[in-house]
XYZ file of C-alpha atoms in Angstrom:
656
model
C -41.961 54.714 89.839
C -39.880 53.342 87.128
C -38.132 56.494 86.464
C -36.743 56.683 90.028
C -35.285 52.826 90.158
C -33.771 53.602 86.935
C -31.764 57.023 88.315
C -30.841 54.831 91.390
C -29.562 52.151 89.260
C -27.400 54.630 87.550
C -26.144 56.465 90.428
C -25.196 52.874 91.831
C -23.155 52.039 88.542
C -21.739 55.363 88.698
C -20.155 54.702 92.046
C -19.360 51.338 91.355
C -17.366 52.827 88.461
C -15.610 55.494 90.518
C -14.645 52.947 92.896
C -13.033 50.958 90.583
C -11.135 53.769 88.635
C -9.863 54.847 92.088
C -8.665 51.153 92.993
C -6.703 51.057 89.672
C -5.043 54.208 90.150
C -4.248 53.035 93.833
C -2.651 49.920 92.784
C -0.827 51.710 90.268
C 0.689 53.800 92.980
C 1.463 50.905 94.925
C 3.413 48.913 91.921
C 5.381 51.988 91.192
C 6.450 52.568 94.939
C 7.173 48.566 95.022
C 9.172 48.857 91.602
C 11.195 51.959 92.605
C 14.725 50.829 92.015
C 16.756 50.531 95.365
C 20.274 52.881 94.807
C 23.100 50.637 94.904
C 27.348 51.347 94.814
C 28.385 49.996 91.593
C 31.509 47.881 91.914
C 34.477 48.213 89.706
C 38.034 45.995 89.238
C 41.378 47.465 90.585
C 42.356 47.834 87.026
C 39.653 50.388 86.079
C 41.287 53.767 85.697
C 39.419 57.136 86.401
C 39.588 58.434 82.787
C 37.412 55.532 81.774
C 34.570 56.695 83.801
C 32.374 60.011 82.784
C 31.043 61.065 85.708
C 32.355 63.987 87.597
C 31.886 62.504 91.169
C 31.005 58.847 92.204
C 30.958 56.369 94.892
C 32.561 52.952 93.956
C 32.862 50.125 95.911
C 36.866 48.455 95.329
C 37.876 44.748 95.476
C 40.272 43.473 97.973
C 43.874 43.051 96.274
C 44.259 46.606 94.782
C 47.955 47.102 96.209
C 49.117 45.045 93.550
C 51.827 46.933 91.465
C 50.431 45.570 88.376
C 47.781 48.569 89.065
C 49.423 51.739 88.162
C 49.046 55.368 90.392
C 50.260 58.612 88.927
C 50.680 61.353 91.474
C 50.314 62.163 95.084
C 46.990 63.416 97.171
C 45.549 64.819 93.629
C 45.938 61.988 90.591
C 45.871 61.803 86.842
C 43.076 60.222 85.400
C 45.284 57.257 83.800
C 45.418 55.931 87.439
C 43.541 52.927 88.696
C 40.766 54.297 90.903
C 41.055 51.616 93.646
C 45.391 51.495 93.761
C 44.750 55.369 94.054
C 42.607 54.890 97.361
C 44.868 52.734 98.487
C 47.781 54.817 98.044
C 45.977 57.732 99.843
C 45.074 55.677 102.803
C 41.514 56.168 102.364
C 41.440 52.210 101.697
C 43.830 49.545 102.592
C 44.376 46.350 100.730
C 41.011 44.655 101.879
C 38.973 47.386 99.810
C 35.649 48.995 100.409
C 34.000 52.174 99.353
C 35.580 55.314 97.948
C 34.452 58.724 97.063
C 35.563 59.855 93.817
C 35.766 63.662 92.569
C 37.393 64.646 89.445
C 39.161 68.048 88.866
C 41.337 69.851 86.374
C 44.200 68.344 84.769
C 47.552 69.477 85.961
C 51.292 70.572 84.465
C 52.836 67.733 86.607
C 51.999 64.883 89.167
C 54.696 63.805 91.480
C 54.976 60.135 92.286
C 55.825 59.026 95.716
C 55.675 55.746 97.978
C 52.833 55.362 100.402
C 50.797 52.369 101.872
C 52.238 49.768 100.130
C 51.802 51.425 96.595
C 54.330 53.327 94.528
C 52.888 56.185 92.569
C 54.805 57.406 89.219
C 55.500 60.794 88.217
C 53.900 62.177 84.999
C 54.626 65.286 82.816
C 51.065 66.555 82.632
C 47.589 65.362 82.425
C 44.432 66.833 81.162
C 42.086 65.542 83.877
C 43.002 64.401 87.802
C 40.596 63.081 90.163
C 40.708 63.187 94.377
C 39.475 60.329 96.965
C 38.160 60.504 99.980
C 36.098 57.985 102.356
C 33.044 56.640 100.640
C 30.504 58.413 102.812
C 27.778 60.447 100.411
C 27.485 64.053 101.526
C 24.167 65.103 102.544
C 21.728 66.351 99.643
C 24.263 65.293 97.131
C 22.990 61.898 94.658
C 25.426 59.661 93.625
C 25.024 57.386 90.550
C 24.239 53.829 90.924
C 25.443 53.333 87.552
C 28.533 54.392 86.215
C 29.158 56.057 82.688
C 31.925 54.659 80.864
C 33.848 56.016 77.832
C 34.408 52.836 76.242
C 31.332 50.262 75.184
C 33.665 47.151 76.256
C 34.007 48.275 80.008
C 35.095 45.616 82.424
C 32.276 46.470 84.576
C 29.795 45.897 81.327
C 31.334 42.500 81.066
C 30.453 41.673 84.965
C 26.841 42.607 84.090
C 27.023 45.954 85.564
C 24.650 48.358 84.478
C 26.522 51.139 82.344
C 26.369 53.563 79.919
C 29.240 54.244 77.301
C 30.415 56.401 74.472
C 30.437 55.302 71.216
C 32.239 56.430 68.171
C 30.095 56.681 65.037
C 30.375 53.991 62.614
C 30.621 56.522 59.609
C 32.010 59.821 60.237
C 30.848 62.679 58.471
C 30.381 66.284 58.348
C 26.524 65.754 60.252
C 27.548 62.606 61.854
C 27.228 63.350 66.058
C 28.948 60.918 68.716
C 26.050 59.104 70.868
C 25.580 57.771 74.065
C 24.509 54.415 74.365
C 22.738 53.330 77.585
C 22.790 49.588 77.884
C 19.806 47.842 80.033
C 20.341 44.618 81.743
C 18.806 42.175 79.343
C 18.903 44.261 76.320
C 21.252 44.449 73.165
C 23.285 47.637 72.841
C 20.606 48.361 69.908
C 17.862 48.259 72.438
C 19.361 51.096 74.398
C 18.365 54.584 74.447
C 20.398 57.103 72.371
C 20.715 60.431 73.637
C 23.071 62.886 71.056
C 26.063 64.790 72.494
C 27.595 68.005 71.306
C 29.464 67.792 68.143
C 32.971 68.202 68.181
C 34.469 71.717 67.423
C 35.523 72.169 63.816
C 38.965 73.501 65.024
C 39.929 70.138 66.956
C 42.208 68.195 64.697
C 40.981 64.405 63.275
C 44.239 63.002 62.451
C 45.054 59.775 63.530
C 47.457 58.837 66.201
C 50.646 57.538 65.123
C 52.129 54.207 65.926
C 55.446 55.424 67.187
C 55.553 56.744 70.565
C 57.092 60.413 71.488
C 58.915 61.429 74.446
C 56.760 62.149 77.376
C 57.983 65.792 77.433
C 56.996 66.223 73.673
C 54.222 68.071 72.474
C 52.067 66.244 70.286
C 49.616 67.471 67.732
C 46.022 68.163 68.665
C 43.716 64.813 68.162
C 39.853 64.119 67.765
C 38.717 63.082 71.351
C 36.517 60.693 69.425
C 39.173 58.840 67.591
C 40.038 55.208 68.074
C 43.333 55.155 70.815
C 46.218 53.318 69.077
C 48.666 51.788 71.882
C 52.112 51.048 70.887
C 51.801 48.577 73.844
C 49.937 47.387 76.262
C 50.179 49.052 79.978
C 49.323 45.890 81.424
C 51.354 43.466 79.167
C 54.348 41.746 80.522
C 57.521 44.070 80.380
C 55.322 46.977 79.451
C 56.732 50.305 80.956
C 54.430 51.647 83.506
C 55.294 55.049 82.548
C 54.199 54.471 79.027
C 50.870 56.464 78.243
C 48.979 56.524 75.264
C 50.428 59.278 72.753
C 47.321 61.189 72.128
C 46.638 61.178 75.975
C 49.389 63.367 76.321
C 47.949 65.744 73.460
C 47.600 69.522 74.284
C 43.692 69.500 75.009
C 42.588 72.465 76.835
C 42.380 72.145 80.615
C 39.377 72.161 82.744
C 39.188 76.149 83.393
C 38.871 75.207 86.966
C 41.806 76.887 89.009
C 44.406 74.494 90.471
C 45.263 77.288 92.893
C 48.192 79.512 93.456
C 51.357 77.638 93.549
C 52.955 80.869 95.314
C 50.824 80.505 98.516
C 51.058 76.494 98.985
C 50.246 76.173 102.823
C 47.480 74.132 104.432
C 45.315 76.260 106.514
C 42.874 75.461 109.372
C 40.980 78.497 111.030
C 39.809 78.032 114.301
C 36.828 80.240 114.234
C 34.820 81.574 117.564
C 31.475 79.764 118.070
C 30.717 80.743 121.528
C 27.343 82.372 122.365
C 28.947 85.834 123.404
C 29.581 86.108 120.094
C 26.177 86.796 118.821
C 24.577 85.944 115.474
C 25.338 88.820 113.883
C 29.184 88.814 114.732
C 29.244 85.378 113.734
C 27.804 86.105 110.375
C 30.832 88.661 109.973
C 33.214 86.107 110.848
C 31.968 84.060 108.155
C 32.185 86.519 105.656
C 35.449 87.412 106.666
C 36.187 83.469 105.848
C 34.434 83.767 102.664
C 36.620 86.446 101.601
C 39.735 84.868 102.512
C 38.768 82.100 100.482
C 38.134 83.791 97.443
C 41.750 86.059 98.047
C 43.713 82.738 98.450
C 42.681 80.945 95.226
C 42.241 77.649 96.748
C 43.148 74.580 94.697
C 45.068 71.173 94.915
C 48.306 73.066 93.403
C 48.012 75.834 95.995
C 46.470 76.741 99.201
C 44.135 74.399 101.010
C 41.827 75.365 103.642
C 39.603 73.918 106.401
C 37.763 74.870 109.609
C 37.178 74.176 113.115
C 34.626 75.661 115.040
C 35.036 75.890 118.774
C 32.939 76.737 121.797
C 32.804 74.072 124.694
C 34.241 71.779 122.713
C 35.786 71.950 119.125
C 34.590 70.388 115.878
C 35.970 70.084 112.239
C 33.364 71.504 110.190
C 35.366 70.658 107.040
C 38.996 69.347 106.284
C 41.621 70.367 103.849
C 40.765 68.217 100.975
C 36.596 68.506 101.477
C 36.108 71.560 99.044
C 39.529 72.180 96.439
C 38.162 75.517 94.784
C 37.231 78.780 96.026
C 33.405 78.514 95.036
C 32.683 75.341 96.785
C 34.716 76.197 99.925
C 32.612 79.844 100.192
C 29.385 78.169 99.528
C 30.433 75.532 102.521
C 31.417 78.328 104.625
C 27.810 79.878 104.541
C 26.162 76.796 105.683
C 28.076 76.639 108.876
C 25.981 76.759 112.071
C 26.824 78.606 115.294
C 27.615 75.784 118.070
C 27.415 78.164 121.198
C 29.197 77.369 124.873
C 32.398 78.748 125.989
C 35.459 80.144 124.044
C 37.722 77.020 125.004
C 40.408 78.539 122.678
C 43.240 75.959 124.373
C 41.078 73.038 123.800
C 40.755 73.829 120.177
C 44.501 74.170 119.659
C 44.807 70.835 121.395
C 42.300 69.479 118.867
C 44.009 71.224 115.606
C 47.464 69.780 116.935
C 46.329 66.038 117.264
C 43.652 65.576 114.662
C 43.412 68.286 112.071
C 46.568 67.883 109.973
C 46.308 64.696 109.195
C 47.251 62.539 106.203
C 43.517 61.324 106.044
C 42.473 64.896 106.149
C 44.015 66.107 103.336
C 47.527 67.201 105.131
C 50.365 67.670 102.436
C 54.168 66.835 103.760
C 55.084 69.351 101.305
C 53.188 72.406 102.344
C 53.445 74.356 105.587
C 50.895 73.864 108.553
C 49.128 77.042 109.511
C 46.192 77.421 112.166
C 44.794 81.292 112.398
C 42.849 81.209 115.729
C 39.950 83.930 115.808
C 38.888 85.117 119.425
C 36.231 87.477 120.428
C 37.411 88.975 123.335
C 39.438 86.656 125.306
C 39.375 82.636 125.846
C 37.775 81.053 128.650
C 40.626 78.425 129.200
C 44.192 78.815 129.111
C 46.283 78.724 125.566
C 49.990 78.413 126.448
C 50.870 74.710 127.171
C 48.675 73.892 124.195
C 50.149 76.286 121.594
C 53.756 75.182 122.584
C 52.922 71.496 121.493
C 51.572 73.079 118.578
C 54.437 74.871 117.412
C 56.695 71.558 118.533
C 54.703 70.074 116.009
C 55.554 72.609 113.314
C 52.184 74.553 113.493
C 52.383 78.054 112.832
C 49.885 79.878 114.623
C 48.347 83.145 114.030
C 45.952 84.880 116.347
C 43.348 87.476 115.550
C 41.660 89.007 118.386
C 38.932 91.163 117.783
C 37.527 93.522 120.498
C 39.735 92.461 123.019
C 39.257 93.453 126.459
C 39.348 96.815 127.579
C 41.287 97.891 131.213
C 37.985 97.351 133.256
C 37.850 93.650 131.582
C 40.978 92.581 132.132
C 40.406 91.108 135.353
C 38.256 88.537 133.570
C 41.281 87.245 131.517
C 42.139 84.052 132.788
C 45.363 84.411 130.753
C 47.244 88.036 130.548
C 48.812 88.040 127.056
C 47.438 84.904 125.538
C 47.919 86.316 122.298
C 51.654 86.518 122.585
C 51.828 83.322 124.794
C 50.008 81.036 121.939
C 51.354 82.592 118.443
C 54.303 81.535 116.331
C 56.304 84.218 117.408
C 56.217 86.911 119.955
C 56.876 89.472 117.259
C 53.737 91.312 115.640
C 53.970 89.435 112.438
C 51.515 86.341 114.019
C 49.170 88.826 115.955
C 46.506 90.761 114.544
C 44.406 92.563 117.153
C 41.377 94.141 115.336
C 39.501 96.931 117.442
C 35.708 95.994 116.052
C 34.151 93.329 113.798
C 33.394 95.912 111.381
C 36.590 96.869 110.748
C 37.554 92.704 110.471
C 37.304 92.961 106.824
C 40.435 95.328 106.597
C 42.507 92.199 107.984
C 41.982 89.865 104.896
C 44.808 91.095 102.652
C 47.480 91.461 105.336
C 46.742 88.077 106.698
C 46.842 86.383 103.105
C 50.039 88.056 102.467
C 51.561 86.876 105.878
C 50.072 83.315 105.855
C 51.544 82.991 101.650
C 54.694 84.037 102.717
C 56.666 80.587 103.416
C 60.062 82.047 104.204
C 58.418 83.922 107.030
C 56.701 80.740 108.667
C 59.475 80.258 111.243
C 57.358 77.265 113.023
C 57.184 75.119 110.134
C 60.940 74.296 111.099
C 61.301 71.795 113.776
C 63.807 69.470 115.505
C 63.399 66.623 113.147
C 62.765 68.430 109.901
C 65.264 71.385 109.739
C 68.797 70.008 110.571
C 72.088 68.637 108.646
C 72.706 65.732 110.854
C 76.153 64.278 110.333
C 77.529 61.058 111.918
C 81.579 60.804 112.799
C 82.267 56.884 113.495
C 84.878 55.474 115.192
C 85.915 52.525 112.981
C 89.243 51.538 115.016
C 90.410 47.858 115.999
C 89.146 48.062 119.319
C 85.473 48.017 118.207
C 85.342 44.781 116.248
C 83.430 43.654 113.761
C 80.181 42.567 115.413
C 80.163 46.063 117.696
C 80.784 48.074 114.693
C 77.324 46.330 113.225
C 75.540 47.066 116.681
C 77.103 50.971 116.177
C 75.493 51.116 112.628
C 72.214 50.057 114.288
C 72.440 52.820 116.666
C 73.043 55.308 113.770
C 70.228 53.620 111.680
C 67.859 54.306 115.039
C 68.481 58.029 115.159
C 68.128 58.378 111.768
C 64.659 56.899 111.491
C 63.419 59.480 114.082
C 64.065 62.257 111.456
C 61.938 63.783 108.652
C 64.353 63.179 105.867
C 64.186 64.941 102.387
C 66.206 67.041 100.126
C 64.191 70.194 102.045
C 63.775 68.539 105.190
C 66.762 66.813 107.555
C 69.598 65.411 105.409
C 71.990 62.693 106.756
C 75.831 62.384 106.011
C 78.542 59.688 107.768
C 82.315 59.695 108.308
C 84.300 57.058 109.333
C 87.665 57.366 110.780
C 90.713 55.278 112.027
C 94.294 57.185 111.912
C 92.555 58.355 108.486
C 89.082 59.487 107.428
C 86.684 58.323 104.698
C 83.115 59.838 103.819
C 80.641 57.327 104.002
C 78.121 59.740 101.865
C 77.259 63.241 102.091
C 74.470 65.218 102.759
C 73.054 65.624 99.084
C 73.899 61.907 98.187
C 70.394 60.470 99.520
C 67.108 62.168 100.066
C 64.756 59.532 101.352
C 64.739 57.837 104.298
C 64.908 54.145 102.955
C 67.843 54.889 100.808
C 69.636 56.430 104.038
C 68.921 53.710 106.172
C 70.321 51.194 103.191
C 73.394 53.086 103.092
C 74.128 52.966 106.699
C 73.626 49.243 106.319
C 75.823 48.932 103.662
C 79.294 50.815 105.764
C 82.225 48.489 105.617
C 84.113 48.140 109.050
C 87.311 49.712 108.476
C 89.912 48.887 111.242
C 93.126 50.531 112.557
C 93.656 53.618 115.366
C 91.783 56.491 116.709
C 92.364 59.894 115.421
C 89.391 61.683 116.665
C 90.657 65.477 116.399
C 91.694 64.434 112.568
C 88.123 63.038 112.473
C 86.396 66.231 113.300
C 88.648 68.226 110.946
C 87.866 66.227 108.084
C 84.130 66.012 108.816
C 83.630 69.903 108.813
C 85.502 70.004 105.731
C 84.038 67.353 103.637
C 80.712 67.145 105.159
C 79.597 70.606 106.971
C 81.246 72.717 104.781
C 78.415 71.721 102.483
C 75.805 72.271 104.628
C 72.959 74.598 103.704
C 72.613 78.119 105.575
C 69.297 77.814 106.805
C 70.269 74.452 108.720
C 70.988 73.574 112.155
C 74.376 71.331 111.997
C 74.168 68.516 114.262
C 77.265 66.263 114.624
C 76.973 62.985 116.485
C 80.426 61.506 117.301
C 80.670 57.939 118.417
C 83.623 56.324 119.836
C 84.692 53.731 122.037
C 88.559 54.952 123.147
C 90.979 57.708 123.824
C 92.114 59.716 120.739
C 95.590 59.671 119.997
C 95.721 63.285 118.603
C 94.387 66.433 119.945
C 90.803 67.057 120.362
C 90.713 70.350 121.953
C 91.489 72.832 118.750
C 88.957 70.685 116.316
C 86.350 70.946 118.478
C 86.528 74.745 119.208
C 86.496 74.788 115.928
C 83.353 72.987 115.269
C 82.038 75.148 117.613
C 82.985 78.510 115.948
C 81.527 77.381 112.624
C 78.073 76.765 114.362
C 78.186 73.116 114.397
C 76.254 71.591 117.663
C 78.407 68.244 118.593
C 76.821 65.194 120.702
C 79.584 63.172 121.918
C 78.773 59.331 122.441
C 81.107 57.070 124.650
C 81.371 53.415 124.685
C 83.720 51.004 126.966
C 86.934 52.348 126.949
C 86.055 56.080 125.967
C 87.478 58.744 128.216
C 84.797 60.548 129.836
C 87.224 64.058 130.012
C 87.425 63.756 126.274
C 83.651 63.546 125.828
C 83.086 66.709 127.902
C 85.692 68.562 125.751
C 84.251 67.299 122.294
C 80.678 67.815 123.317
C 78.835 71.436 123.052
C 78.598 73.213 126.447
C 76.917 72.246 128.633
C 78.425 68.976 128.673
C 75.574 67.132 130.404
C 73.063 67.813 127.346
C 75.627 66.778 124.840
C 77.749 63.963 126.300
C 76.682 60.194 127.058
C 78.294 57.109 128.107
C 77.268 53.659 128.038
C 79.606 50.967 129.459
C 78.949 48.342 126.879
C 78.008 48.234 122.854
C 74.742 46.332 123.698
C 73.513 49.332 125.806
C 74.023 51.776 122.851
C 70.196 51.438 122.167
C 68.937 52.819 125.284
C 70.862 56.184 124.259
C 68.990 56.631 121.385
C 65.681 58.557 122.972
C 67.790 60.599 125.294
C 69.943 62.297 122.229
C 66.743 62.749 120.553
C 64.940 64.430 123.369
C 67.812 66.491 124.005
C 68.066 67.914 120.393
C 64.295 68.701 120.472
C 64.727 70.261 124.119
C 67.700 72.277 122.810
C 65.640 73.458 119.772
C 62.236 74.197 121.494
C 64.329 76.119 124.139
C 65.280 79.158 121.616
C 63.579 82.527 122.428
C 60.551 82.854 120.226
C 61.221 86.234 118.457
C-alpha cells in the first residue's frame, strides 16, 4: 500500500516537472518571437556618398532638400560612387526634392562618366572611377533581403553620429606583416570596443602601401597604386567654400583593378524591348522555346550600362512589362529573370502591345537613355488578333525601330483568318527585309539569334531612330529691316524660340543656326556654335535688332554659303525665313538654288509681306510651306502649324 502511494506521488511530481519545463520553453519561444526586431529602412543624409557604403545593394530613405548644388553628382544614369546617393536619385528622376525611399545597386566602375542637367541637378563629368551605382524606385524585390543597417567604410559616418545602427571598416592601429583589417559592428548602447569583430581578408602583397601625396595630380593622370586601407589625404575639402566640385582625392583615381563584371558592348549601345507572345495559342512548349531564344539573345548581346540594355513586355489580351531597361544590368541576371517569366495566356493583341510600348516602355523612369536608339522586337506566333498598322506608324514617328519576327506564319488555307494581310510589312520600321524575319518553325528559331543581334546593333541602319524633331539642321533667316521695329523684332525672336523649343537639340540631333538680314547679312550663330537647348534659347534672346532695307534674295544666298554649306550630309536642311515686306532684290534664282541644294524652305510672312513672293520662296507645294499673318502679335499661332507640317512631310516619305 505504502509503495503504491509513493509510486503515485513520484508520477505526479514527474508530470509536474514536465509541464514546468514545457511552459518554460513556450515562454522562451514567445519571448523570442516578441523580441524579433522589425526590419527598418535606414535613413541617410544628402551628403552621403555611395562609396562610403559597403553594401552591394540596399534601400535607404533620403531627406528633403537633396537637390542642393552642394551635393555633387558624377555621371548620368550610371553614377560614380563618389556621388551623393540622394542627389543622384533626384538627378535620375527616381526622387524629387521632397525625398523618399530609393533602391541602390552597386555596379562596376567605368572609364568615363558624362555630366548632364536633369530634374534641377547638374551632374559633373569624371574621367574614370573604380565603382559605380544605379538607382531605382525604393520598392523591395520579392525574395531579396535588404539590410536594415548599413555597412560604412568609415567609423565616423554621419549616420553613426545620428545614432543609426551601422558597421564600419577600421584601419589597424599598428600595421605589420600579420596585421589584418577588422570589421567593427557598432551596436546601439555599446562602445566600439564592445562590438563583435570579424576578420577580413588580408590585402594582396602586390598592393602598394605608399602614402598619398599632398599635391593633387591632374584628373587624367595615372597615379600609383595605393593601399586600400591607407588613410585618405585630401588637399581640400569637397564641401568647403570655394572647393572645386570636380576635385577628387588623388588615390581615388588610382588604377585599382575594376570589377570584372562587364559594362556591356559599347559597339552595340541600344535600348531594346522584346514584345513576346504569351497568348494561349502558343502553348507551353513553344513559350519555353521563346524564352530560351531571349536568353540566347541576352547572352549574345553582352548586356551592360555602357552597351545594350534589354527589357521584356509580354502580350496576350493586354500587354504587361515583365521588367524594364534598368532592372537587369548584366546578361547573367537578365537570363535568370527571363527564365522566371510565366505565360499570360489570352489572344495575340500585337497592336495593343505596340501602342503600350510607344506610350509607356521607353521612358526615362524605365531606363531609357537619350543617347541610345530605341528598338522593339515583336515576336508573333502565327498572326495577330488585332490590327497593327496605325499603332506601328505612331511608334515609328516616336523614333522606335520595330523589328518583326513571325514564327510559323499563316499558310494558304489559314490566310482567311488573318485580320490584316501583310501585317509584318505594315508594322516594321521599313518595308525592306532588314526589319522582318520569317521563321518557318519554332525549332529553327535559334538560327535567328546571330542575324538579329547583328541587325539591332547596326546603328547606322536603324532608320526609325531619326524623327522629324531630331534629325535636321534648322536655319532661321530673319528680316531685321526698319519696317519691323524694335518691339516687333522681339516678338519675331520669341516666335523663333517657340519653334526651336520643339526640336531635340544636340550636336548629334537637330542643330539650330540663325542669320539676320537687311541690305546686308549677319551670321548670328552657326549650326556648330551651340549644342544644347538652353544655350540656343539664350543665343536667340541676345540677338540685337539691326534695322535697314530688305534684300531677301541676297539673304538666301548668304545663308546657303555661310550656314547650310556647313550642314551635315545626313541631316535634313530646313530654312525658316521670316519677313514683313517685299524684297528689294530678285528672289527667284536664290530660291531655286536653295531647292537644288536640298534645302526645304518655309516662308513666314507678316503684315506687308507679299503673298506671291512667299509662294516663290517656299518649297513646293506652297500651301504646306508658306504662311501668313496680318499682325506680329499673331505670329505665335503659326508655330504649331509649322511644326506639324515639318513632321507630316518627314513621315510621309516612302518606307523603303
